[in-house]
Amino acid sequence: MYQSFVGLEIHIHLLAKTKVFCSCRAAFGDEPNTNVCPVCMGYPGVLPTLNEEAIRMAYLVARALHCELAETTVFDRKNYFYPDLPKNYQISQFHSPVGTKGWFDMEFRKQQKRVRIHDVHLEEDAGKMIHAGDISLLDYNRTGTPLLEIVTEPDLELGEDAEVFLQHFRRMVRYLGVCDGNMEEGSLRCDANVSINLRGQGLGQKVEIKNLNSFKFVRKALNFEISRQEEILSSGKAVLQETRLWNENRDQTESMRTKEEATDYRYFPDPDLPPFRTDRTFLSSVEAGMVEMPLERRCRLISEYHLTESQADFIFDEKTTADFFEEAVQKGADPGTAAAWLSGDVQKLLKRTSISLSDSPLSPERFADLLTLLKEGNIHGKIAKQTLDAVFDEDRDPKEIIRERGWEQITGRNEIAEILDKVIAEHPRASEAIMGGDRKPMGFLVGRVMKATSGRAEPGMVQALLQECFEVQFAKHMEEPDAHICS
Ligand code: ZN
Ligand code: MN
């Protein structure tokens, strides 16, 4: 009888090389307080300047989310005091964000679902506080790094659909190349607001939840919070407007503070930064950054290459994998085989060597060559796998490896027949048994031929020749019992 409403506020670290209003390096993991300057340290009298790469990425995300793009966007000061914010205000956007009124379509439990985007705005991140015993340490390297905030409308309902949305969103920003999406390093952080009400009564009293730094926590915290609010309402009490924190050790949300209103921040336009106006050159550079969106690509992988749903799920997940796959197919690899190898043996090798596909010795060209050699019968499956291993170990072309080691498959009829004759002669008891009507030793003889050729004889050809040979023998045996085998 209750209906729940969930909205997300997602912060992503943009992959710009420098901070958003100064030229300090924006990087994770550097020696504390080495990437700082008077601007990001908030010294009096200094002037911020807008990072063009960051603003372009901001517009790109807004564009990908189908937002209305602001022709003029302004920066505001959001005033509050916190030790990791040396200026005592954060430069953010309130009055005219980069993008508004967007949407993102996804599928949830076999149903189409549209999540509306309230706005996309660019701001600066705060520093990092590390609490060690009874002292607190401050690292200002992160202060002023470009942060993009994406605010959704409360169109989600559960921990589960919020989790799915966030996964789609993360994949999208990775496809766009604007964020690495690494939640452990805080490159993608998520807060949520949750309210419930009697069905049909609209939004309820909103509670904000902070600290959702993994997909699992998003799901668990939201579901916990929805149940908590249901219990409060069922017992006739009212939900308090507040900010709560997800406590991962106790698996519950806990009150942190009663929530500030927007007016508490006394937003006003930053007098140090002129409004940013888009022009045709800027907008076309934004457009140039657009790529096919992940879900569209997934559809195309299925329709164009006839991949199964699970193959497509594997290939589309990372843009680099999808690019690699399509390039290999273009260079002659069979799509189904390529997908199966990528999700199977190639994936295993990448895990074992802990490198990414794009950094691995396997190029789309080498991969296509290997699969073509396999398809055309120059090598068989087991040799192909050995060759793949060797490509990874030695960083060389499959053709070269196969040629050098003499791994080509033996498909010549005469060559195989010759080896077969020898094997049969070496195992008279096996052939006697076969002649006597017991077909079991046939497999044994095939195995011997494979062994004699180090697995290079084409198994189908060996089978066929063996069959032929004994049929001839049977026939001869009937006529003249002493006939010599296979000659
Ligand atoms: Zn700086
Ligand atoms: Mn923010």
mmCIF file of C-alpha atoms and ligand atoms in Angstrom, residues 11 78 90 121 123 149, ligand 2:
data_model
loop_
_atom_site.group_PDB
_atom_site.id
_atom_site.type_symbol
_atom_site.label_atom_id
_atom_site.label_comp_id
_atom_site.label_asym_id
_atom_site.label_seq_id
_atom_site.Cartn_x
_atom_site.Cartn_y
_atom_site.Cartn_z
ATOM 1 C CA HIS A 11 29.160 12.740 -8.197
ATOM 2 C CA LYS A 78 27.788 27.457 -2.048
ATOM 3 C CA GLN A 90 32.448 25.579 -2.831
ATOM 4 C CA HIS A 121 26.192 20.676 -12.850
ATOM 5 C CA GLU A 123 31.634 21.960 -9.292
ATOM 6 C CA GLU A 149 26.999 16.165 -10.153
HETATM 7 MN MN MN B 2 27.658 18.354 -5.182
#
